[in-house]
mmCIF file of N, CA and C in Angstrom:
data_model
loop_
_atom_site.group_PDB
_atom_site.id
_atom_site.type_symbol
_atom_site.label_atom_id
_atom_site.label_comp_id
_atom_site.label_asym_id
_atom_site.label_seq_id
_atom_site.Cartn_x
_atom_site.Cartn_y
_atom_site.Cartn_z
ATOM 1 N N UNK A 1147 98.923 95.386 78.603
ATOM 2 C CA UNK A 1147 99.866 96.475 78.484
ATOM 3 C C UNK A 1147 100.886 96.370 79.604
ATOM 4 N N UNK A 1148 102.131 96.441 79.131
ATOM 5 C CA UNK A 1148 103.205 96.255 80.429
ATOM 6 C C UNK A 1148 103.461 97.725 80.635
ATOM 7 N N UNK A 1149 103.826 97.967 82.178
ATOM 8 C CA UNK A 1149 103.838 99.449 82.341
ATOM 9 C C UNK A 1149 105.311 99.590 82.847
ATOM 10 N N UNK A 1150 106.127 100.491 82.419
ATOM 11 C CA UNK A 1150 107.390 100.526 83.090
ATOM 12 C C UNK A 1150 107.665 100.998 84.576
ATOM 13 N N UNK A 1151 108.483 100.078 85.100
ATOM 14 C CA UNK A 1151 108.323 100.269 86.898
ATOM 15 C C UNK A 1151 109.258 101.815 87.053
ATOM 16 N N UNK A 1152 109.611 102.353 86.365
ATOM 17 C CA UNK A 1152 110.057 103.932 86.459
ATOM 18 C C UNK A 1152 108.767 104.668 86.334
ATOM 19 N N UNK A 1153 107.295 104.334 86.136
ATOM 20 C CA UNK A 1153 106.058 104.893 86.176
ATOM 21 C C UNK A 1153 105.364 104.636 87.328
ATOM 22 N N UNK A 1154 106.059 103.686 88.870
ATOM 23 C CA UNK A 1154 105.282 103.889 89.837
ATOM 24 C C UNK A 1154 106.280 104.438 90.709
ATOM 25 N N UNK A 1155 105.676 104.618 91.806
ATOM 26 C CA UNK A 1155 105.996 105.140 92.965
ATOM 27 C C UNK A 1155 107.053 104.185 93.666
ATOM 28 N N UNK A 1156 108.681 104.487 94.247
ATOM 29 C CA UNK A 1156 109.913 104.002 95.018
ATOM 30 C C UNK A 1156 108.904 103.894 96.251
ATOM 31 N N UNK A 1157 109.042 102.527 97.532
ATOM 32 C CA UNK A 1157 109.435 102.783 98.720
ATOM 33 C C UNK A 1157 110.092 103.492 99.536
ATOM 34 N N UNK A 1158 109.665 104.767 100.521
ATOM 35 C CA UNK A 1158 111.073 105.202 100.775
ATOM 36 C C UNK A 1158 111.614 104.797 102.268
ATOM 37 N N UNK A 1159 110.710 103.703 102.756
ATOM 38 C CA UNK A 1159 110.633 103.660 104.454
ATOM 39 C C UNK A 1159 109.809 102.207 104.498
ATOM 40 N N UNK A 1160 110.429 101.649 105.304
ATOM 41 C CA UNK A 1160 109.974 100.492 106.431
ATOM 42 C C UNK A 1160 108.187 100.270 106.294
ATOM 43 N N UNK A 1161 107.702 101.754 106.955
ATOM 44 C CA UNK A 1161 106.482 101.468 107.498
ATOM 45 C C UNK A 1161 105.537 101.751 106.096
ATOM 46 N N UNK A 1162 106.178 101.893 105.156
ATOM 47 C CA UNK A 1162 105.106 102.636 103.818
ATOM 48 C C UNK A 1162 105.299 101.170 103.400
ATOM 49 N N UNK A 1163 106.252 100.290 102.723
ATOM 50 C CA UNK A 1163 106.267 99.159 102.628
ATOM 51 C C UNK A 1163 105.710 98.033 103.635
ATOM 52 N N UNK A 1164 105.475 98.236 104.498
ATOM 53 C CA UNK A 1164 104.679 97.127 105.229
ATOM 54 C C UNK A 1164 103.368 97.768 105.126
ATOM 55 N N UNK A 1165 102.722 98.644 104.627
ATOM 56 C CA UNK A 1165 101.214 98.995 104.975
ATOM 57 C C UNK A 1165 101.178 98.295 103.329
ATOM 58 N N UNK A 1166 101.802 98.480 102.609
ATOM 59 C CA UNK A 1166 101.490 98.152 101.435
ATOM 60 C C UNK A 1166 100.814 96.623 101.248
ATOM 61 N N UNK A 1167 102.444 95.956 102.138
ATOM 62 C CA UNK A 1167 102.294 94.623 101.985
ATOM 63 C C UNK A 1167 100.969 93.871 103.062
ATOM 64 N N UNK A 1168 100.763 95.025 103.950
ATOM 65 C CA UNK A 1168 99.240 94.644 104.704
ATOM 66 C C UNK A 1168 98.260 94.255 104.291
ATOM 67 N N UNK A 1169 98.241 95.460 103.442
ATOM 68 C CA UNK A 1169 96.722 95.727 102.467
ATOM 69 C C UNK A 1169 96.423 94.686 101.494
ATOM 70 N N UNK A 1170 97.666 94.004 100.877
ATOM 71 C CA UNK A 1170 97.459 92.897 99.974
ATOM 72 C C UNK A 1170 97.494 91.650 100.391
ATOM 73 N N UNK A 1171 98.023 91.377 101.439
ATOM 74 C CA UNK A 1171 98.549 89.256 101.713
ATOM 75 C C UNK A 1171 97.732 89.488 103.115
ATOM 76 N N UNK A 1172 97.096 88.800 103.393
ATOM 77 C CA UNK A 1172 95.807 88.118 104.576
ATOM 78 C C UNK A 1172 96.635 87.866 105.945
ATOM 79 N N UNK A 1173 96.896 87.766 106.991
ATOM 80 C CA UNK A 1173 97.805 87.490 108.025
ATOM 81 C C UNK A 1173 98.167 87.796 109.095
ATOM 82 N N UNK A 1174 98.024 87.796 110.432
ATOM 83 C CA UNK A 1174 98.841 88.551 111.375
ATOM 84 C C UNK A 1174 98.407 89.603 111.492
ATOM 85 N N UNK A 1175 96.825 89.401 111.399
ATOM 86 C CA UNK A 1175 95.638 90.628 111.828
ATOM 87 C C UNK A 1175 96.480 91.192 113.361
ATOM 88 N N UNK A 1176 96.063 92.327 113.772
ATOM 89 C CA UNK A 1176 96.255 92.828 115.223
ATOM 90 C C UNK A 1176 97.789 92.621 115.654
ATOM 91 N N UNK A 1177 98.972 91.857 115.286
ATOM 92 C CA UNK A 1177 100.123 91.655 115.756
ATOM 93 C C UNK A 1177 100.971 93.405 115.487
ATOM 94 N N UNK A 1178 101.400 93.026 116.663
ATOM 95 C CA UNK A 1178 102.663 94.445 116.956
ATOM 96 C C UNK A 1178 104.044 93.605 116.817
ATOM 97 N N UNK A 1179 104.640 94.063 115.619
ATOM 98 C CA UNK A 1179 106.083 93.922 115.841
ATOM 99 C C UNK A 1179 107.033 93.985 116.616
ATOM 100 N N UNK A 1180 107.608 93.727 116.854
ATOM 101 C CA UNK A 1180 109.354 94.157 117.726
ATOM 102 C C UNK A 1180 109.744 95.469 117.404
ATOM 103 N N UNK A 1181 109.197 95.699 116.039
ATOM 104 C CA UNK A 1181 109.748 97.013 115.294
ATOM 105 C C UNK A 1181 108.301 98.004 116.105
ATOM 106 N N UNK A 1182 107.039 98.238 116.488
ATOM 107 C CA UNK A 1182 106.765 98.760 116.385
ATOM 108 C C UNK A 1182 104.974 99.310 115.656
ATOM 109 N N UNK A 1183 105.282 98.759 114.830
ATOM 110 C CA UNK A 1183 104.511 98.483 113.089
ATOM 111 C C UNK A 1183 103.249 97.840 114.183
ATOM 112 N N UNK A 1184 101.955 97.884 113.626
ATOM 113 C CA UNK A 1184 100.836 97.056 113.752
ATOM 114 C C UNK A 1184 100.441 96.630 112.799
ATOM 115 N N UNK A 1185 100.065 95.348 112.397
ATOM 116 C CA UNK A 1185 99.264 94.640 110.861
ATOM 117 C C UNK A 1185 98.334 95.464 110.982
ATOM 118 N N UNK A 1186 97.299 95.992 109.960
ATOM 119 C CA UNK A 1186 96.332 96.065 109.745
ATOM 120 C C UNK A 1186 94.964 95.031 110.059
ATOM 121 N N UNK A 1187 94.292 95.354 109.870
ATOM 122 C CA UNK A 1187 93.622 94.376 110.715
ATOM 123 C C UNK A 1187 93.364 93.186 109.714
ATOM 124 N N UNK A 1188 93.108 93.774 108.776
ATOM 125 C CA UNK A 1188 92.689 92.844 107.037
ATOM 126 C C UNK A 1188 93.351 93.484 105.983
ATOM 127 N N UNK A 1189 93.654 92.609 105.284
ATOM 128 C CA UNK A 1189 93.733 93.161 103.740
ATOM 129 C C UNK A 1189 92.521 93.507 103.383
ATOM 130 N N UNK A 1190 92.822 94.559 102.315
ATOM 131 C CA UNK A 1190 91.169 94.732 101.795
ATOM 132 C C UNK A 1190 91.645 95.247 99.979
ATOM 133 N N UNK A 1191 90.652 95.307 99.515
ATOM 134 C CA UNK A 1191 90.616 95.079 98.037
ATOM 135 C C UNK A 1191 90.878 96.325 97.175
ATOM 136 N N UNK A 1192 90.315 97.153 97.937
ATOM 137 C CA UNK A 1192 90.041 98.498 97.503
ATOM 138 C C UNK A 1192 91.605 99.148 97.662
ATOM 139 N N UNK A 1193 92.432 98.511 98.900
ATOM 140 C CA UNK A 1193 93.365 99.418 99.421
ATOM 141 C C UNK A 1193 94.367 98.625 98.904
ATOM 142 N N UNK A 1194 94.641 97.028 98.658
ATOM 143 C CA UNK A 1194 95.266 96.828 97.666
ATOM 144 C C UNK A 1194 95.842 96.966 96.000
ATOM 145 N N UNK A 1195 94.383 97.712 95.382
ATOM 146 C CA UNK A 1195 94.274 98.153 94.384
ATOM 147 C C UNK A 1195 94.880 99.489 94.318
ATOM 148 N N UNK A 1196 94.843 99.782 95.466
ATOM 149 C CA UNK A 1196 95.664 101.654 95.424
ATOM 150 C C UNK A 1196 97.644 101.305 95.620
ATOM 151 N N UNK A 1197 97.477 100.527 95.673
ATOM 152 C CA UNK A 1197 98.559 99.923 96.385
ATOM 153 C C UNK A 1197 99.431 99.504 94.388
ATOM 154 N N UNK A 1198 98.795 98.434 94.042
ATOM 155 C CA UNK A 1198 99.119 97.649 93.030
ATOM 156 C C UNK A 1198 99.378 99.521 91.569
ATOM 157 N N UNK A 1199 98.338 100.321 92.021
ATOM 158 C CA UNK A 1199 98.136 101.405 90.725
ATOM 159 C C UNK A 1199 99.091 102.569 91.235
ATOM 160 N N UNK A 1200 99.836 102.466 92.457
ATOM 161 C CA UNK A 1200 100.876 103.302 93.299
ATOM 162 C C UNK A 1200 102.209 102.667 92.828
ATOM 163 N N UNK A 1201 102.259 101.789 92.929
ATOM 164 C CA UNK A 1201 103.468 100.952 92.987
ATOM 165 C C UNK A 1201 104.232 99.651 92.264
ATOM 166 N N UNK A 1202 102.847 99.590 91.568
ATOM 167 C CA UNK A 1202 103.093 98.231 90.408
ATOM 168 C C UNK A 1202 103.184 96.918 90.712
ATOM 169 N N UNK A 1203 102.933 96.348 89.740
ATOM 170 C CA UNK A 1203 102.211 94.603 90.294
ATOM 171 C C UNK A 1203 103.223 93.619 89.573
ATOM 172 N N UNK A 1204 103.540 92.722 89.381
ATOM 173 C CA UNK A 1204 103.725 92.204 90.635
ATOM 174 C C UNK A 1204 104.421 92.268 91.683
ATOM 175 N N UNK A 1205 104.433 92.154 93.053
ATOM 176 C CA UNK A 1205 105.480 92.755 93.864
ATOM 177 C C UNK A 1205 107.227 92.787 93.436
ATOM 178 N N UNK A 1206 107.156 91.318 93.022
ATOM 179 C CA UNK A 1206 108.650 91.341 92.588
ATOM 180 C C UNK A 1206 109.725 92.444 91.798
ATOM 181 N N UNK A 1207 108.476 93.386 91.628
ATOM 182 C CA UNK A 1207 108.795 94.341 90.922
ATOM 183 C C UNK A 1207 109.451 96.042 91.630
ATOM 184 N N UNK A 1208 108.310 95.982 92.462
ATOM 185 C CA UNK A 1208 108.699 96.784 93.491
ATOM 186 C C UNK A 1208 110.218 97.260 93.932
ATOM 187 N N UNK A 1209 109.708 98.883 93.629
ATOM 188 C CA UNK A 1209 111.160 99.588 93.728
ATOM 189 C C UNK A 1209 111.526 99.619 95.625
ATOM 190 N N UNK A 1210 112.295 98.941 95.968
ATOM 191 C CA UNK A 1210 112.531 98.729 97.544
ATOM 192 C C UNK A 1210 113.863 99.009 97.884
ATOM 193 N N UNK A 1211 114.794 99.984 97.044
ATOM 194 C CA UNK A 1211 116.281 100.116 97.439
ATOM 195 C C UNK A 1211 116.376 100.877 98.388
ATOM 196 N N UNK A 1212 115.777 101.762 99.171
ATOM 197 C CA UNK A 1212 115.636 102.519 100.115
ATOM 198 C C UNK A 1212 115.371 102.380 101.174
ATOM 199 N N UNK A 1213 114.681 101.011 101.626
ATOM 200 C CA UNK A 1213 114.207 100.259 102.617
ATOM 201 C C UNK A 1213 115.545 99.629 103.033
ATOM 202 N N UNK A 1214 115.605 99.965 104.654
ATOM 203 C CA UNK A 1214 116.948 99.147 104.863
ATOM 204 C C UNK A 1214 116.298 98.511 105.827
ATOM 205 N N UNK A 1215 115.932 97.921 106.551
ATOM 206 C CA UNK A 1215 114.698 97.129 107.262
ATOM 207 C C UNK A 1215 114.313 96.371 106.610
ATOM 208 N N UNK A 1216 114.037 95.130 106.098
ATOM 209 C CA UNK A 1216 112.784 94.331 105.553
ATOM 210 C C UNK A 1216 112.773 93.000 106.833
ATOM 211 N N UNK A 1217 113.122 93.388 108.052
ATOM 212 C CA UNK A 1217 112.824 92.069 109.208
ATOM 213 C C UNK A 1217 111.570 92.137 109.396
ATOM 214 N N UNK A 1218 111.000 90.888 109.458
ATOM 215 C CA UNK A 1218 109.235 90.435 109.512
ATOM 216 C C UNK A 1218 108.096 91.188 108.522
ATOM 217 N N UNK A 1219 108.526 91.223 107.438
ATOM 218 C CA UNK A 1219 107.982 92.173 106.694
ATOM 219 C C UNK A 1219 106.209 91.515 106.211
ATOM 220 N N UNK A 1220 106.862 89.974 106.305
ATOM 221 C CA UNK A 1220 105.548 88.818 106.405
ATOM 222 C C UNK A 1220 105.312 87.948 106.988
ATOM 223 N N UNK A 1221 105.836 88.515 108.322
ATOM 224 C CA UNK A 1221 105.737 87.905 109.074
ATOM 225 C C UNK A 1221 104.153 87.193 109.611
ATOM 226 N N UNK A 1222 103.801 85.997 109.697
ATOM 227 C CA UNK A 1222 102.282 85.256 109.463
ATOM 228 C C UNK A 1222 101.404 85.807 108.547
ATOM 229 N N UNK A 1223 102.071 86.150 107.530
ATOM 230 C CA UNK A 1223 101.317 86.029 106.590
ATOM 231 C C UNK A 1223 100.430 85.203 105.519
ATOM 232 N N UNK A 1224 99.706 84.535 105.369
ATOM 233 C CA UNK A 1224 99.271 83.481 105.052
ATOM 234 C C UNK A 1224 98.738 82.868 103.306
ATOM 235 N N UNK A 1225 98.303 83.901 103.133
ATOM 236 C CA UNK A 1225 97.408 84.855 101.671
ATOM 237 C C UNK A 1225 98.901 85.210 100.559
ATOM 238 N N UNK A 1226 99.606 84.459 100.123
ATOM 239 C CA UNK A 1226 101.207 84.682 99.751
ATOM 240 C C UNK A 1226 101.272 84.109 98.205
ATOM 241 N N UNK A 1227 100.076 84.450 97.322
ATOM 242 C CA UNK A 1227 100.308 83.974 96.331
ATOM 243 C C UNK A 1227 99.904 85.181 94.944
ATOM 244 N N UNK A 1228 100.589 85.633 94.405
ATOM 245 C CA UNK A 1228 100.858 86.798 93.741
ATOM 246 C C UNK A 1228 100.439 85.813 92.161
ATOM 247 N N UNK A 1229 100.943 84.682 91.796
ATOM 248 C CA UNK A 1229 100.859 84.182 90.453
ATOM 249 C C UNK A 1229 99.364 84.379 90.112
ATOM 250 N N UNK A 1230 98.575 84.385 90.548
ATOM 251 C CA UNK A 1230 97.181 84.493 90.251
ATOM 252 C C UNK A 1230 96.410 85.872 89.333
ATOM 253 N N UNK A 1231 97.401 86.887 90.301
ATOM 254 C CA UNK A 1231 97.265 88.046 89.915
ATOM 255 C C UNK A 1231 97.524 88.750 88.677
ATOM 256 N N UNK A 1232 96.962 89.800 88.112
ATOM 257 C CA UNK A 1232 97.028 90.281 86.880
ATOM 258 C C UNK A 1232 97.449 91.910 87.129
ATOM 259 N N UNK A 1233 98.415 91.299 86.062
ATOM 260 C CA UNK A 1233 99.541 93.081 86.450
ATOM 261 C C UNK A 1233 98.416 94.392 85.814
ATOM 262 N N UNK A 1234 98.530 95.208 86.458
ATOM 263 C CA UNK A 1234 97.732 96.814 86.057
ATOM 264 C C UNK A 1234 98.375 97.108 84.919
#
């Protein structure tokens, strides 16, 4: 079932979009930005899934016009492969 991206949730800020992108791609455990921001420590499965049913899968999709920031957004991120994945 394809779901229309007017049925998830807009980005409206920097730091809501990087927790997002935490929770899903593996990377840059413990690092503090320039900006501020701390990685999470791990992605985890559970919080990616809230993430993917918030906001819609695949990222490319992601409503992000509101974000005027996206510097280091993946930054060492390592875990960067979305094709695998199966849209909600």
């Amino acid at each position: 079932m394809i779901v229309s991206a007017s049925e998830f949730k807009c980005f409206q800020e920097r730091d809501e979009l990087k927790d997002a992108i935490d929770s899903c791609f593996k990377g840059g455990e413990g690092a503090v930005s320039e900006y501020g921001t701390t990685v999470k420590i791990s992605a985890n499965e559970e919080d990616c899934n809230n993430v993917k049913a918030t906001y819609g899968w695949p990222m490319n999709g992601w409503c992000t016009g509101d974000v005027t920031n996206m510097h280091f957004l993946f930054s060492g991120k390592r875990d960067f492969n979305e094709g695998e994945l199966i849209v909600l």
